[in-house]
Structures are given as C-alpha cells and as structure tokens.
Short mmCIF file of C-alpha atoms and ligand atoms in Angstrom, two decimals:
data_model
loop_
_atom_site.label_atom_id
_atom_site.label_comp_id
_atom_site.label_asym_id
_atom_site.label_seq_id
_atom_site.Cartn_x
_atom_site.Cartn_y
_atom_site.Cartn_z
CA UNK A 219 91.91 179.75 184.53
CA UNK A 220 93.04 178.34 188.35
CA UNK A 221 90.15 178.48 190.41
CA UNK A 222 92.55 178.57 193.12
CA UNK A 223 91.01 181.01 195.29
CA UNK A 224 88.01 181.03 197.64
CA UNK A 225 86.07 183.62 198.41
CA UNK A 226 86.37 185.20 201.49
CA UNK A 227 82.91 185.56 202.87
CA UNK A 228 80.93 182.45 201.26
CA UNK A 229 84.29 180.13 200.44
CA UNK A 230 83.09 179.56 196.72
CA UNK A 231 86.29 178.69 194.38
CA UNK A 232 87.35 181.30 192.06
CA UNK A 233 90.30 182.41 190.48
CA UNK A 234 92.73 184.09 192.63
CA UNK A 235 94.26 187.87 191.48
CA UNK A 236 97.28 189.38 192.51
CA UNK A 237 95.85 192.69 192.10
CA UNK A 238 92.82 191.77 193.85
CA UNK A 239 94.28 189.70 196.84
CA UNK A 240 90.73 190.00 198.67
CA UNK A 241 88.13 190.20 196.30
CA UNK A 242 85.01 188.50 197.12
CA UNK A 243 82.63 187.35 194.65
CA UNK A 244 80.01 188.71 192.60
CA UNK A 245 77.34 186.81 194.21
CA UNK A 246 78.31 188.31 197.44
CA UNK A 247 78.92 191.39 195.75
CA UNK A 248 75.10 191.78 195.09
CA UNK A 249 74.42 191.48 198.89
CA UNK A 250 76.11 194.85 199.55
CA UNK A 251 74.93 197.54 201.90
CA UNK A 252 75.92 200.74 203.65
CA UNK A 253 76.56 200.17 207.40
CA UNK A 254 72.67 201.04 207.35
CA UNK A 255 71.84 197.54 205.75
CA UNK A 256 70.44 199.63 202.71
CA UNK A 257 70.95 197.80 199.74
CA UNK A 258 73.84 199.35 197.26
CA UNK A 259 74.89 198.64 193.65
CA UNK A 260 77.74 199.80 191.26
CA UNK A 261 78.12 200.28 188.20
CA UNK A 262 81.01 201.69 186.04
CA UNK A 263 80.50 205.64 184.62
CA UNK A 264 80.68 204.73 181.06
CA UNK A 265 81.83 202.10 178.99
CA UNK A 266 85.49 203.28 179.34
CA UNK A 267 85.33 202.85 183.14
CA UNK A 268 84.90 204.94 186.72
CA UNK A 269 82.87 203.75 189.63
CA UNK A 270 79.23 205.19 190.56
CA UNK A 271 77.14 203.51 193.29
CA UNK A 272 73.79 203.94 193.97
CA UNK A 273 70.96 202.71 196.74
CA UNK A 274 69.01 200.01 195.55
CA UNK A 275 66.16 201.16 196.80
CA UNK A 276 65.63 204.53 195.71
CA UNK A 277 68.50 205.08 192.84
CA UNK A 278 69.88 207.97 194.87
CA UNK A 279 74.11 208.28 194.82
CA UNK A 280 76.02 206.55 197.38
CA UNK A 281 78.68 208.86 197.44
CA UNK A 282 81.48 205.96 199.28
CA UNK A 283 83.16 202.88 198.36
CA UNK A 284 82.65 201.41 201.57
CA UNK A 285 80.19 198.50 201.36
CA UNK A 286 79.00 196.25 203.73
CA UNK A 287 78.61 192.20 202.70
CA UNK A 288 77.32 189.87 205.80
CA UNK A 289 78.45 192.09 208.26
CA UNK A 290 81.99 192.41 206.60
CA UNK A 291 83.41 195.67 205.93
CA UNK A 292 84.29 196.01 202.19
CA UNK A 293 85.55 198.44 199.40
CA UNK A 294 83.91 198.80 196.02
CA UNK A 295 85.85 200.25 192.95
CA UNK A 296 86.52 200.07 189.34
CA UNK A 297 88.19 197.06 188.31
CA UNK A 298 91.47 197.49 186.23
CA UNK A 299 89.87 195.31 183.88
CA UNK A 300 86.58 196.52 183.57
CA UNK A 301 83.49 196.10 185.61
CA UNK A 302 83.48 196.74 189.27
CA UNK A 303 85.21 194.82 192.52
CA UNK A 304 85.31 194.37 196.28
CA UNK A 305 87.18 193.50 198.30
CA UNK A 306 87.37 192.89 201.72
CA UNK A 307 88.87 195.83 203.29
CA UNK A 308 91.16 196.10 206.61
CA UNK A 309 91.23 198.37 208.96
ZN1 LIG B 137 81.16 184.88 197.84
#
C-alpha cells in the first residue's frame, strides 16, 4: 500500500483513493461535528452496509451527512468498501 496521500486537514500520510480523492482520515474523522460543534459519529446500518449518524452526546439521529472537522466542511457516507468516509466537501 502507497502512502502517497496526505490528509487534508492534519497532513498525516495515507494511502491515496481514486474513489475517495478527498478523504480525510479517521483520526480527524472522530473530531466531527454539526455546524453546532456537537460532536457526531457514524456507523454503518448493518454489517452489509448503509450510513447512520448519531450525536455523540445524546445518541439521538443526525439525520445529514454534512460534518464539520476543524472548521472544514465535510461529507460522511458509506464507504464502497465497508466502514464509513469523509471527505472534504466543496461547495
Ligand atoms: Zn487527518
């Protein structure tokens, strides 16, 4: 595996994906937040996939995948792979 990419909001190497041209990484994944600051995490549905996010705080839905990492807007969804991803969205 390259580790020819760098994350876009900390700069930590990783490996780059061509279906993911913007992800960021997990670490900055778990620093997510609605444009509130409220903390957020995701999870897939099941074991065969889908994308559910939740507040951190109190477990209710977070019906969006727009996220918030260090100020950056970003977009949470199910990875083709499995798991979940963000990426840095543009707007
Ligand atoms: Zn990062």
């Amino acid at each position: 595996m390259n580790l020819n990419y760098n994350c876009p909001i900390c700069g930590k190497p990783g490996p780059s994906s061509p279906r993911y041209p913007r992800w960021i990484c997990p670490e900055c994944g778990q620093r997510a937040t609605d444009e509130n600051g409220r903390g957020l995490r995701f999870q897939n549905v099941s074991v065969s996939g889908g994308y559910e996010a939740y507040y951190r705080d109190t477990g209710e839905p977070y019906n969006s995948h727009i996220c918030f990492v260090d100020g950056v807007k970003c977009w949470a969804d199910e990875a083709y792979m499995g798991g979940i991803v963000i990426s840095i969205r543009d707007e």
